[in-house]
């Protein structure tokens, strides 16, 4: 942290102590009793044009910035960035000190503060926390990472990744929250709500249809408006309603021939007009391709690199003033951009509660992360109750660097953990994996003090098999690295399939622990009795894995994605541009429309390896007494979840809806996920649950009049514990209803 930055924060705190009443008389926008709309309008009215323009352009790299001509970036801004931007941070936007507008210090991403040179607490990957099926988990995680961010000097979080896992090979699926719009909305929305509750602004990103990383900065995704509104955009709509992010980050790609950051349909029509979004759209880093189109089609703030090498940034004062003088953009729009940027700073308390750099309680924060992991680890298979490990005398732990730590995902969300990476990290882009310093081997030794536990690295398959043969039980750790900027295949790399096959041949009592950023194929599955999906489990992942394997924690995660049984089940045989040199212009057509994940499997009649929602426990649960009532188009569903086994545990009741007469048409698939509730239950105990079903999940979006439409008819409300485990059904008849998609 630079000394000058600390000084400026102290000055801000001192200013905050000045009588707020006195300040509010001179600067009415400082009157905290006024609504954010009025405060934002008042402060923008007091700004000069240069001040407004200073808000719309942010910077990542002071060195690049120094090269910009003084006409494009004023010497004052250059000096401010050089003095106050935090080294290695994602971005910085100068404040307007005379008006009390703080600078915006931006940090990545959804699992914690990512800054080279700062060691911080990492949550499990967002896909992992989605597997908790408990919105409190991302909410508490959001509060924790935001408290670290504030104590590190940041007031803006580039979090809230919510692109659907449409393409299971997408390199960034670990940063997102699964394949279903409702689940994604509840989980990413809760993370954002947690972050913003601490007086920060969060983004939701990457808006939208940024569903592959191959050629991410040039790929053009074709998809019909109907499919988009019922899939990728519906997820963002639910995220927005749950989390109310102050900012949305537009994506790198094109959608239907238009760059995301100048896509009138996505930005102006859907986000700002239909959903009533009052915050600002910021560009992904380097995702701006114009000045006039970007301004007029909805982009409010350009952050990232000053532009492309030495060229003038698209949102530089020079370009914006020239466009204004030529009448290509209006003063009204510039005012709107500035208002949108300051509005969330008032609304979410960034101005009234300035950040203060301070000491972080890393121990307490690691506890939050460990709890998230323990809620999220997913027991995929457990034949003959091989797990939990009880009374085991000899254990062979094999592979996955389990003696050192656990894997995390690569790219801009890669947190440098407290204690440092457990394995050396190569710098560069995307560099190599960061390993969280929490060893599952040490965790197992702590939980099973009487057992003899060996460790074999796994690169020598014969040695691994020999170690497994000598032990009562073998635990093989396999890892698969995903990261920003590249996609992957679904195969485990580096001979890990052969390793598992050899180990289970040597010892049939073999447990596989997966550390993956999404689905992988498991050619050895029939032979392996127990499989735990640990995802990327965060800074205390090793301890969490050990506690689940030994039964200290009863697993309660459910998979937020389907695991395909083979590549033949994928909607797309290949990913356009996969493995090609960067920036090749490619095109992807999402003709599966909104039939993503379990919907695709249903449409095709495929049986996945593991269905969406699947997740076992050391106890068993039953869903009974399903009832549903409709008042207008609102359905309330109730049921009872009972722990039918012998130990305490957490079960998840899930509801899916489907029209009785489904035919492949605008309803993309035979059923949609519509509600869920996680409940902790002692053995033999039951609890009723109640959930409202969002009417959009019973409807189709219709372009002709921009409306949601429920067709009259019978609908099945199906309850159970996974997409392929729906034991209860209630039929309900709904009248025809239609309502505007405008909020
Ligand atoms: C990523 C964003 C990230 C930004 C800033 C981009 O490359 O796509 O998710 O927030 O960089 O680091």
XYZ file of C-alpha atoms and ligand atoms in Angstrom:
755
model
C 0.000 0.000 0.000
C 1.472 3.341 -0.947
C 1.960 5.808 1.879
C 0.193 8.532 -0.069
C -2.834 6.300 -0.524
C -3.004 5.738 3.203
C -2.698 9.493 3.765
C -5.541 10.225 1.400
C -7.721 7.659 3.133
C -6.922 9.265 6.483
C -7.828 12.664 5.075
C -11.090 11.211 3.830
C -11.812 9.811 7.294
C -11.054 13.145 8.923
C -13.360 14.852 6.477
C -16.014 12.335 7.393
C -15.764 13.547 10.978
C -16.616 17.132 10.053
C -20.190 17.760 11.126
C -22.332 16.184 8.435
C -24.936 18.900 8.908
C -22.416 21.634 8.196
C -21.140 19.763 5.175
C -24.649 19.160 3.878
C -25.286 22.908 3.885
C -22.336 23.610 1.605
C -22.629 20.359 -0.343
C -26.281 19.250 -0.361
C -25.341 15.865 -1.841
C -23.629 15.084 1.462
C -26.998 15.118 3.214
C -27.349 11.473 4.160
C -31.079 11.841 4.789
C -31.676 12.420 1.066
C -32.210 9.535 -1.362
C -29.286 8.537 -3.556
C -31.064 9.772 -6.714
C -31.236 13.317 -5.388
C -27.713 13.262 -4.069
C -26.339 11.959 -7.365
C -28.251 14.565 -9.381
C -27.054 17.365 -7.080
C -23.389 16.456 -7.251
C -23.413 15.985 -11.016
C -25.006 19.439 -11.356
C -22.011 20.845 -9.480
C -19.413 19.157 -11.725
C -17.465 20.723 -14.569
C -17.340 18.847 -17.861
C -13.771 17.765 -17.138
C -14.817 16.367 -13.787
C -17.637 14.379 -15.364
C -15.257 13.017 -17.971
C -12.738 12.044 -15.324
C -15.305 9.607 -13.898
C -15.874 7.680 -17.078
C -12.274 6.630 -17.722
C -10.344 4.329 -15.433
C -6.782 3.029 -15.542
C -4.965 -0.160 -14.773
C -1.415 0.592 -15.560
C 0.145 3.920 -14.522
C 3.114 3.213 -16.821
C 0.873 3.022 -19.898
C -0.981 6.041 -18.673
C 2.172 8.094 -18.389
C 2.591 7.705 -22.176
C -0.761 9.351 -22.945
C -0.649 12.920 -24.249
C -1.631 15.530 -21.675
C -4.526 16.572 -23.849
C -6.106 13.128 -23.466
C -5.364 12.570 -19.824
C -4.715 15.672 -17.783
C -1.439 15.917 -15.874
C -3.540 16.131 -12.690
C -5.126 12.745 -13.372
C -1.781 11.208 -14.299
C -0.321 12.449 -11.043
C -3.327 11.201 -9.105
C -3.154 7.735 -10.659
C 0.592 7.530 -10.058
C 0.084 8.548 -6.433
C -3.028 6.622 -5.472
C -3.592 3.612 -7.710
C -2.738 0.486 -5.743
C 0.153 -1.412 -7.353
C -1.064 -4.551 -9.061
C -4.762 -3.733 -8.592
C -7.280 -4.204 -11.379
C -8.203 -0.573 -11.900
C -8.465 2.962 -10.589
C -10.701 5.936 -11.335
C -9.735 9.347 -10.020
C -12.080 10.934 -7.530
C -13.178 14.560 -7.334
C -11.858 15.672 -3.957
C -13.402 19.155 -4.042
C -16.851 17.562 -4.237
C -16.153 14.722 -1.805
C -16.310 12.047 -4.521
C -13.796 9.343 -3.611
C -11.570 7.602 -6.098
C -12.743 4.175 -7.153
C -10.242 1.465 -6.314
C -11.214 -1.713 -8.125
C -10.222 -5.245 -7.240
C -10.960 -8.644 -8.745
C -12.975 -10.880 -8.236
C -15.599 -13.287 -6.819
C -13.504 -15.367 -4.378
C -11.393 -12.679 -2.779
C -9.013 -9.789 -3.260
C -6.606 -10.465 -6.096
C -3.566 -8.207 -6.186
C -0.052 -9.307 -7.014
C 1.934 -8.844 -3.830
C -1.028 -8.973 -1.417
C -1.795 -12.224 0.387
C -5.513 -12.525 1.028
C -8.208 -15.068 1.928
C -9.641 -17.135 -0.917
C -13.132 -18.563 -0.818
C -13.820 -21.777 -2.710
C -14.534 -21.157 -6.410
C -17.923 -19.632 -7.171
C -18.997 -22.901 -8.793
C -18.175 -24.604 -5.496
C -20.222 -22.208 -3.405
C -23.092 -22.618 -5.865
C -22.928 -26.317 -4.985
C -23.845 -25.431 -1.393
C -27.381 -24.666 -2.609
C -27.515 -22.264 0.326
C -27.579 -18.541 -0.544
C -26.242 -17.734 2.933
C -22.915 -19.282 1.934
C -22.134 -16.803 -0.876
C -23.697 -13.973 1.159
C -21.368 -14.577 4.110
C -18.479 -15.114 1.715
C -19.289 -11.780 0.080
C -19.272 -9.991 3.428
C -15.928 -11.576 4.286
C -14.087 -10.839 1.040
C -15.499 -7.322 0.931
C -14.335 -6.625 4.471
C -10.822 -7.651 3.352
C -11.142 -5.513 0.261
C -12.116 -2.459 2.290
C -9.280 -3.010 4.745
C -6.967 -3.265 1.718
C -8.132 0.101 0.390
C -10.690 -0.966 -2.238
C -14.262 0.216 -2.659
C -15.257 -1.551 -5.887
C -15.358 -5.336 -6.365
C -15.223 -6.858 -9.849
C -17.255 -9.809 -8.630
C -20.553 -11.477 -9.454
C -19.553 -13.737 -12.368
C -22.811 -15.247 -13.607
C -22.393 -16.548 -17.144
C -24.179 -19.858 -17.467
C -22.157 -23.035 -17.938
C -23.627 -23.423 -21.417
C -20.307 -24.790 -22.671
C -18.990 -27.337 -20.127
C -15.450 -26.845 -21.465
C -15.483 -23.081 -20.824
C -12.255 -22.227 -18.986
C -14.036 -19.828 -16.634
C -16.919 -22.043 -15.493
C -15.278 -22.229 -12.057
C -15.796 -18.456 -11.739
C -19.500 -18.788 -12.474
C -22.427 -20.346 -10.673
C -23.620 -23.266 -12.752
C -25.956 -23.986 -15.601
C -29.334 -22.832 -14.321
C -30.706 -19.261 -14.343
C -32.587 -19.483 -11.023
C -29.702 -21.050 -9.097
C -27.206 -18.633 -10.681
C -29.423 -15.698 -9.776
C -29.782 -16.708 -6.135
C -26.132 -17.554 -5.614
C -24.353 -14.746 -7.513
C -27.034 -12.306 -6.342
C -26.389 -13.268 -2.710
C -22.630 -12.831 -3.131
C -23.201 -9.334 -4.506
C -25.672 -8.479 -1.734
C -23.090 -9.598 0.837
C -20.357 -7.516 -0.765
C -22.467 -4.394 -1.073
C -23.749 -4.713 2.509
C -20.243 -3.639 3.590
C -20.485 -0.358 1.642
C -18.760 -1.359 -1.545
C -19.988 -1.478 -5.122
C -19.963 -4.826 -6.896
C -20.309 -5.652 -10.549
C -22.194 -8.513 -12.097
C -20.296 -9.895 -15.076
C -19.640 -10.683 -17.926
C -22.731 -9.294 -19.552
C -23.521 -11.347 -21.612
C -23.345 -14.645 -23.509
C -19.605 -14.769 -22.759
C -19.838 -18.544 -22.681
C -16.481 -19.599 -24.108
C -12.945 -18.346 -23.585
C -11.515 -19.445 -26.928
C -11.120 -16.241 -28.942
C -13.056 -14.460 -26.250
C -12.171 -11.008 -27.533
C -13.323 -11.706 -31.079
C -15.950 -14.435 -30.958
C -19.411 -13.542 -32.218
C -22.185 -15.517 -30.491
C -25.452 -15.927 -32.375
C -28.506 -16.642 -30.298
C -32.174 -15.751 -30.660
C -33.613 -13.063 -28.366
C -36.134 -15.592 -27.039
C -33.426 -18.071 -26.067
C -31.307 -15.327 -24.530
C -34.139 -13.924 -22.440
C -34.890 -17.408 -21.110
C -31.291 -18.387 -20.379
C -28.197 -16.158 -20.158
C -30.181 -12.956 -19.685
C -32.665 -14.526 -17.298
C -29.742 -15.515 -15.079
C -28.514 -11.895 -15.044
C -32.072 -10.661 -14.476
C -32.348 -12.838 -11.368
C -28.845 -11.808 -10.216
C -29.814 -8.177 -10.598
C -33.036 -8.594 -8.630
C -31.379 -10.509 -5.810
C -28.131 -8.542 -5.513
C -28.808 -5.098 -7.025
C -25.224 -4.665 -8.203
C -24.234 -1.032 -8.620
C -22.366 -1.936 -11.780
C -22.532 -4.408 -14.648
C -19.425 -5.350 -16.611
C -20.008 -5.793 -20.325
C -18.166 -8.694 -21.916
C -15.430 -9.046 -24.526
C -17.417 -10.899 -27.161
C -19.943 -9.893 -29.785
C -23.566 -10.957 -29.517
C -25.479 -11.234 -32.772
C -22.862 -9.150 -34.562
C -22.554 -6.332 -32.004
C -19.797 -5.926 -29.414
C -21.165 -6.489 -25.916
C -19.977 -3.039 -24.765
C -21.817 -1.287 -27.561
C -24.714 -3.666 -27.820
C -27.818 -1.526 -27.814
C -30.143 -4.453 -27.231
C -28.311 -5.799 -24.203
C -27.314 -2.518 -22.593
C -29.992 0.010 -23.434
C -33.029 -2.104 -24.087
C -32.759 -5.014 -21.674
C -30.586 -3.889 -18.768
C -31.369 -0.202 -18.524
C -34.844 0.040 -19.991
C -36.550 -3.251 -19.210
C -34.903 -4.014 -15.872
C -34.571 -0.387 -14.771
C -30.857 -0.701 -13.923
C -29.768 2.598 -12.358
C -26.069 1.878 -11.928
C -23.287 2.032 -14.516
C -22.010 -0.354 -17.132
C -18.235 -0.679 -17.028
C -16.296 -2.354 -19.785
C -14.305 -5.486 -19.355
C -10.617 -4.663 -19.664
C -9.954 -3.684 -23.260
C -13.496 -4.545 -24.417
C -14.276 -1.090 -25.852
C -14.160 -0.670 -29.617
C -15.526 2.807 -30.196
C -16.357 6.129 -28.606
C -19.628 7.242 -30.159
C -21.329 3.848 -30.466
C -20.226 2.779 -27.016
C -21.531 5.990 -25.433
C -24.789 5.995 -27.358
C -25.468 2.305 -26.901
C -25.058 2.247 -23.179
C -21.455 1.941 -21.955
C -20.862 4.318 -19.040
C -17.321 3.709 -17.901
C -14.280 2.373 -19.697
C -11.720 0.816 -17.409
C -8.699 -1.246 -18.149
C -5.732 -0.325 -20.211
C -5.644 3.195 -21.598
C -6.444 1.547 -24.914
C -4.364 -0.151 -27.431
C -0.722 0.781 -27.044
C -0.166 4.475 -27.632
C -3.530 5.211 -29.221
C -5.916 7.627 -27.606
C -8.348 5.851 -25.242
C -11.900 5.711 -26.506
C -13.187 7.364 -23.336
C -10.420 9.966 -23.109
C -11.447 13.583 -22.603
C -10.145 14.449 -26.088
C -12.303 11.935 -27.883
C -15.397 12.570 -25.795
C -15.119 16.345 -26.138
C -14.660 16.037 -29.901
C -17.718 13.799 -30.166
C -19.667 16.269 -28.060
C -18.589 19.195 -30.238
C -19.568 17.269 -33.374
C -22.990 16.537 -31.913
C -22.374 12.786 -32.088
C -22.988 12.419 -28.379
C -25.023 14.666 -26.123
C -24.312 16.528 -22.920
C -27.381 14.797 -21.492
C -25.769 11.428 -22.028
C -22.493 12.542 -20.421
C -24.517 13.712 -17.417
C -26.332 10.384 -17.392
C -22.998 8.512 -17.412
C -21.657 10.549 -14.499
C -24.937 10.198 -12.580
C -24.977 6.448 -13.052
C -21.407 6.190 -11.764
C -21.954 8.238 -8.608
C -25.449 6.913 -7.818
C -24.267 3.547 -6.407
C -21.527 5.331 -4.458
C -24.320 7.105 -2.568
C -26.817 4.233 -2.615
C -24.449 1.620 -1.180
C -22.634 3.828 1.328
C -19.249 4.149 -0.415
C -19.257 7.929 0.040
C -20.711 7.997 3.540
C -18.434 5.263 4.874
C -15.029 5.751 3.241
C -12.647 2.787 3.160
C -9.995 2.664 5.845
C -6.897 0.530 5.436
C -6.409 -1.669 8.482
C -5.533 -5.029 9.958
C -7.367 -8.092 8.676
C -8.458 -10.999 10.863
C -7.205 -13.744 8.547
C -8.036 -16.513 11.002
C -11.714 -15.555 11.211
C -11.859 -15.093 7.447
C -10.320 -18.507 6.773
C -13.032 -19.978 9.007
C -15.660 -18.419 6.725
C -13.935 -19.943 3.711
C -13.668 -23.366 5.345
C -17.350 -23.315 6.216
C -18.144 -22.477 2.579
C -16.053 -25.452 1.441
C -17.688 -27.770 3.954
C -21.143 -26.765 2.709
C -20.116 -27.263 -0.896
C -18.094 -30.461 -1.209
C -20.243 -32.873 -3.167
C -20.381 -36.611 -2.609
C -21.006 -38.011 -6.073
C -20.783 -41.726 -5.368
C -20.490 -43.836 -2.216
C -21.062 -47.543 -2.864
C -21.298 -49.746 0.224
C -20.792 -46.666 2.399
C -17.043 -46.728 1.886
C -17.141 -43.183 3.208
C -16.850 -41.826 5.818
C -13.490 -43.273 6.793
C -14.020 -44.672 10.272
C -11.510 -46.741 12.163
C -9.243 -47.091 9.139
C -5.759 -48.229 10.170
C -3.765 -47.740 6.977
C -4.481 -45.212 4.284
C -2.624 -44.543 1.029
C -3.001 -40.941 -0.104
C -1.990 -40.528 -3.725
C -1.531 -37.712 -6.222
C -2.869 -34.206 -6.723
C -0.096 -32.582 -4.628
C -2.277 -33.560 -1.670
C 0.800 -33.306 0.551
C 1.047 -29.604 -0.298
C -2.315 -28.012 -0.911
C -5.385 -27.693 -3.102
C -5.839 -26.255 -6.581
C -7.457 -22.925 -7.486
C -8.558 -21.438 -10.821
C -6.344 -19.206 -12.955
C -6.598 -15.660 -14.278
C -7.916 -12.439 -12.832
C -9.817 -14.228 -10.059
C -6.722 -16.026 -8.761
C -6.229 -14.891 -5.169
C -2.681 -15.009 -3.780
C -3.373 -16.809 -0.526
C -2.226 -15.917 2.954
C 0.860 -18.064 3.501
C 1.713 -18.088 -0.213
C 1.054 -20.653 -2.929
C 1.846 -24.200 -1.853
C 3.684 -24.738 -5.152
C 5.761 -22.207 -7.105
C 3.712 -20.021 -9.442
C 5.023 -18.920 -12.806
C 4.133 -15.322 -13.440
C 2.797 -14.153 -16.793
C -0.576 -14.708 -18.386
C -2.245 -16.974 -17.475
C 0.862 -18.250 -15.712
C 0.550 -21.433 -13.713
C -1.819 -22.548 -11.015
C -1.924 -21.063 -7.547
C -2.155 -23.806 -4.910
C -3.900 -22.968 -1.678
C -1.617 -23.881 1.254
C -3.983 -26.345 2.920
C -2.816 -29.917 2.564
C -5.472 -32.654 2.517
C -2.782 -35.089 3.686
C -2.130 -33.022 6.808
C -5.861 -32.650 7.283
C -6.313 -36.425 7.182
C -3.441 -36.935 9.601
C -5.091 -34.496 12.007
C -8.492 -36.176 11.737
C -7.161 -39.759 11.870
C -4.318 -39.563 14.406
C -4.186 -43.332 14.903
C -4.011 -44.288 11.229
C -0.807 -44.936 9.309
C -1.042 -42.636 6.311
C 1.382 -42.779 3.393
C 1.735 -40.336 0.520
C 2.744 -41.147 -3.053
C 2.988 -38.404 -5.643
C 1.186 -40.303 -8.411
C 3.509 -39.529 -11.318
C 4.949 -43.038 -10.946
C 1.819 -45.115 -11.496
C 3.399 -48.434 -10.483
C 4.596 -46.948 -7.188
C 1.137 -45.507 -6.541
C -0.529 -48.869 -7.213
C 1.959 -50.604 -4.903
C 1.220 -48.122 -2.110
C -2.526 -48.617 -2.619
C -2.171 -52.404 -2.499
C -0.488 -52.199 0.894
C -3.172 -50.012 2.500
C -6.676 -50.737 3.697
C -8.079 -47.823 1.707
C -6.614 -45.588 -1.029
C -7.563 -41.946 -1.637
C -6.508 -40.612 -5.039
C -6.552 -36.865 -5.602
C -6.982 -35.768 -9.215
C -6.876 -32.169 -10.387
C -7.917 -30.263 -13.470
C -6.871 -26.651 -13.954
C -9.184 -24.171 -15.583
C -8.435 -20.518 -16.076
C -9.282 -17.306 -17.782
C -8.433 -16.998 -21.455
C -8.504 -20.663 -22.435
C -10.960 -23.527 -22.667
C -10.199 -27.138 -21.840
C -11.273 -30.607 -22.858
C -13.226 -32.724 -20.383
C -10.423 -35.254 -20.014
C -8.195 -35.360 -16.982
C -4.652 -34.539 -18.086
C -1.237 -35.949 -17.223
C -2.194 -39.613 -17.124
C -4.503 -39.170 -14.162
C -7.150 -41.531 -15.619
C -4.509 -44.239 -15.891
C -3.417 -43.482 -12.331
C -6.949 -43.950 -10.964
C -7.464 -47.126 -13.011
C -4.223 -48.643 -11.710
C -4.897 -47.702 -8.101
C -8.423 -49.097 -8.037
C -7.155 -52.277 -9.670
C -4.608 -52.603 -6.876
C -7.110 -51.752 -4.149
C -10.861 -51.884 -4.822
C -11.444 -49.723 -1.755
C -10.423 -46.579 -3.611
C -11.871 -43.109 -3.123
C -11.316 -40.431 -5.757
C -11.283 -36.771 -4.726
C -11.678 -34.393 -7.651
C -10.379 -30.834 -7.583
C -11.867 -29.469 -10.784
C -13.317 -26.248 -12.137
C -16.259 -28.021 -13.721
C -17.303 -31.340 -15.176
C -14.714 -33.930 -16.217
C -15.120 -37.365 -17.763
C -14.485 -40.360 -15.493
C -13.773 -43.439 -17.626
C -12.950 -45.377 -14.407
C -16.219 -44.553 -12.635
C -17.746 -48.048 -12.738
C -14.766 -49.480 -10.883
C -14.375 -46.765 -8.254
C -16.767 -47.068 -5.302
C -16.553 -43.512 -3.919
C -16.059 -40.111 -5.535
C -16.029 -36.688 -3.875
C -16.089 -33.505 -5.978
C -14.129 -30.938 -3.973
C -14.212 -28.296 -6.778
C -11.574 -25.637 -6.025
C -12.166 -25.596 -2.274
C -10.360 -22.420 -1.178
C -7.799 -21.485 1.408
C -8.783 -24.195 3.923
C -9.721 -26.738 1.290
C -7.456 -29.487 2.605
C -8.963 -29.304 6.076
C -12.494 -29.266 4.655
C -11.797 -32.318 2.476
C -10.378 -34.233 5.450
C -13.392 -33.404 7.601
C -15.787 -34.592 4.909
C -13.841 -37.798 4.203
C -13.777 -38.686 7.886
C -17.395 -37.793 8.610
C -16.724 -34.798 10.895
C -18.750 -32.961 8.316
C -21.621 -34.661 6.553
C -21.393 -33.651 2.871
C -24.315 -31.572 1.633
C -23.190 -30.137 -1.719
C -25.211 -30.775 -4.863
C -23.791 -30.289 -8.293
C -24.802 -27.011 -9.991
C -23.847 -28.489 -13.372
C -24.547 -31.756 -15.149
C -21.591 -34.072 -15.688
C -21.780 -35.507 -19.211
C -21.247 -39.229 -19.619
C -19.236 -38.650 -22.807
C -18.249 -35.969 -25.290
C -21.041 -37.222 -27.573
C -23.565 -35.699 -25.202
C -22.295 -32.144 -25.643
C -24.381 -29.648 -27.614
C -21.319 -28.649 -29.662
C -18.786 -31.154 -30.952
C -16.042 -28.543 -30.846
C -15.533 -25.019 -29.549
C -15.004 -22.603 -32.437
C -11.502 -21.182 -32.220
C -10.328 -23.715 -29.618
C -6.539 -23.794 -29.548
C -6.225 -21.280 -32.395
C -3.922 -18.266 -32.088
C -5.601 -15.391 -30.215
C -7.871 -12.833 -31.844
C -9.030 -15.038 -34.711
C -12.503 -13.928 -35.757
C -14.771 -16.894 -35.065
C -18.472 -17.438 -34.852
C -20.459 -19.655 -32.526
C -24.139 -20.410 -33.030
C -26.036 -21.363 -29.921
C -28.766 -23.257 -31.693
C -29.497 -25.260 -28.557
C -31.013 -21.940 -27.454
C -32.012 -21.950 -23.802
C -31.671 -25.737 -23.490
C -28.537 -25.600 -21.350
C -27.261 -28.310 -19.030
C -29.988 -30.585 -17.653
C -32.460 -29.070 -20.131
C -30.294 -30.215 -23.031
C -30.049 -33.735 -21.581
C -33.832 -33.842 -21.148
C -34.492 -32.649 -24.686
C -32.113 -35.216 -26.112
C -33.092 -38.028 -23.770
C -29.460 -38.373 -22.645
C -28.541 -39.761 -19.260
C -25.663 -37.728 -17.864
C -23.016 -39.254 -15.641
C -24.276 -37.070 -12.774
C -27.408 -34.980 -13.084
C -27.823 -31.343 -12.070
C -28.634 -31.262 -8.346
C -27.115 -34.658 -7.597
C -25.340 -34.958 -4.256
C -25.237 -37.706 -1.645
C -24.953 -37.538 2.128
C -23.957 -39.935 4.911
C -27.640 -39.987 5.753
C -30.699 -40.169 3.492
C -33.577 -37.770 2.953
C -37.091 -38.019 1.605
C -39.357 -35.344 0.192
C -43.054 -35.925 0.916
C -46.401 -34.129 1.236
C -45.997 -31.981 -1.851
C -48.683 -29.356 -2.288
C -48.999 -26.410 -4.606
C -51.394 -23.504 -4.741
C -51.828 -20.869 -7.394
C -53.012 -17.322 -6.875
C -53.091 -15.621 -10.277
C -49.863 -16.765 -11.849
C -47.986 -17.139 -8.554
C -47.445 -20.654 -7.336
C -46.579 -21.496 -3.766
C -45.166 -24.938 -3.272
C -44.814 -26.735 0.046
C -43.515 -30.094 1.127
C -41.708 -31.893 3.901
C -38.063 -32.872 3.922
C -37.249 -35.705 6.346
C -33.927 -37.149 7.412
C -34.602 -40.865 6.975
C -31.124 -42.049 7.920
C -29.079 -42.452 11.051
C -26.945 -39.301 11.277
C -27.565 -35.575 11.272
C -27.211 -33.878 7.918
C -28.344 -31.183 5.545
C -30.681 -32.066 2.714
C -31.828 -29.956 -0.212
C -35.419 -30.019 -1.410
C -35.770 -28.931 -5.029
C -38.746 -28.089 -7.206
C -38.913 -28.241 -10.978
C -41.828 -27.086 -13.135
C -43.023 -28.225 -16.516
C -46.061 -27.870 -18.748
C -48.034 -31.126 -18.957
C -48.163 -30.899 -22.746
C -44.519 -29.944 -23.308
C -43.365 -30.029 -26.872
C -40.051 -28.715 -28.095
C -40.910 -25.140 -28.944
C -40.504 -21.963 -26.974
C -40.420 -23.892 -23.692
C -36.870 -25.001 -24.189
C -37.053 -28.263 -22.285
C -39.450 -30.544 -20.448
C -38.630 -29.039 -17.071
C -37.086 -26.028 -15.370
C -35.521 -25.687 -11.936
C -37.682 -23.333 -9.900
C -37.019 -23.482 -6.142
C -34.729 -24.994 -3.526
C -34.208 -25.050 0.194
C -31.414 -26.542 2.260
C -32.423 -27.779 5.705
C -30.369 -29.265 8.540
C -32.113 -32.194 10.183
C -31.448 -34.600 13.019
C -32.064 -38.277 12.181
C -35.763 -39.056 11.955
C -36.777 -35.399 11.946
C -38.717 -33.644 9.220
C -39.425 -30.031 8.404
C -41.854 -28.385 6.048
C -40.597 -25.961 3.464
C -42.405 -23.348 1.406
C -41.229 -21.637 -1.749
C -42.684 -19.188 -4.231
C -42.119 -19.984 -7.864
C -41.149 -17.029 -9.989
C -43.803 -16.746 -12.722
C -41.137 -16.231 -15.408
C -40.137 -19.840 -14.831
C -43.593 -20.921 -15.990
C -43.614 -18.574 -18.954
C -42.043 -17.929 -22.304
C -40.660 -14.568 -23.329
C -42.305 -13.240 -26.464
C -40.602 -10.729 -28.691
C -43.725 -9.333 -30.342
C -44.788 -7.337 -27.301
C -41.790 -7.857 -25.004
C -43.869 -9.848 -22.580
C -43.797 -12.947 -20.453
C -46.608 -15.322 -21.277
C -47.989 -18.260 -19.306
C -50.170 -20.343 -21.542
C -53.392 -21.680 -20.020
C -53.035 -25.305 -19.066
C -51.833 -27.871 -16.600
C -48.370 -27.622 -15.108
C -46.479 -30.290 -13.211
C -44.760 -29.123 -10.055
C -42.238 -31.848 -9.327
C -40.348 -32.122 -6.084
C -37.327 -34.124 -5.085
C -33.603 -33.861 -4.564
C -32.046 -33.642 -8.050
C -33.032 -33.245 -11.703
C -33.110 -37.038 -11.983
C -34.661 -37.663 -8.563
C -38.115 -36.117 -8.530
C -40.393 -38.289 -6.457
C -43.390 -36.018 -5.923
C -45.725 -34.373 -8.393
C -48.593 -31.940 -8.042
C -50.550 -30.751 -11.050
C -51.852 -27.258 -11.131
C -53.983 -25.487 -13.691
C -53.128 -21.965 -14.650
C -55.142 -19.497 -16.707
C -53.571 -17.662 -19.624
C -51.606 -14.664 -18.388
C -49.275 -12.175 -19.943
C -47.312 -9.317 -18.466
C -44.735 -6.842 -19.629
C -41.064 -7.752 -19.362
C -40.417 -4.154 -18.294
C -39.899 -4.022 -14.525
C -11.518 -10.134 -16.933
C -12.431 -9.538 -15.890
C -11.623 -8.818 -14.858
C -10.766 -7.771 -15.536
C -9.919 -6.964 -14.587
C -10.544 -9.127 -17.494
O -9.576 -9.732 -18.284
O -12.278 -10.691 -17.985
O -13.213 -10.549 -15.296
O -12.469 -8.257 -13.890
O -9.909 -8.420 -16.458
O -8.876 -7.698 -14.103
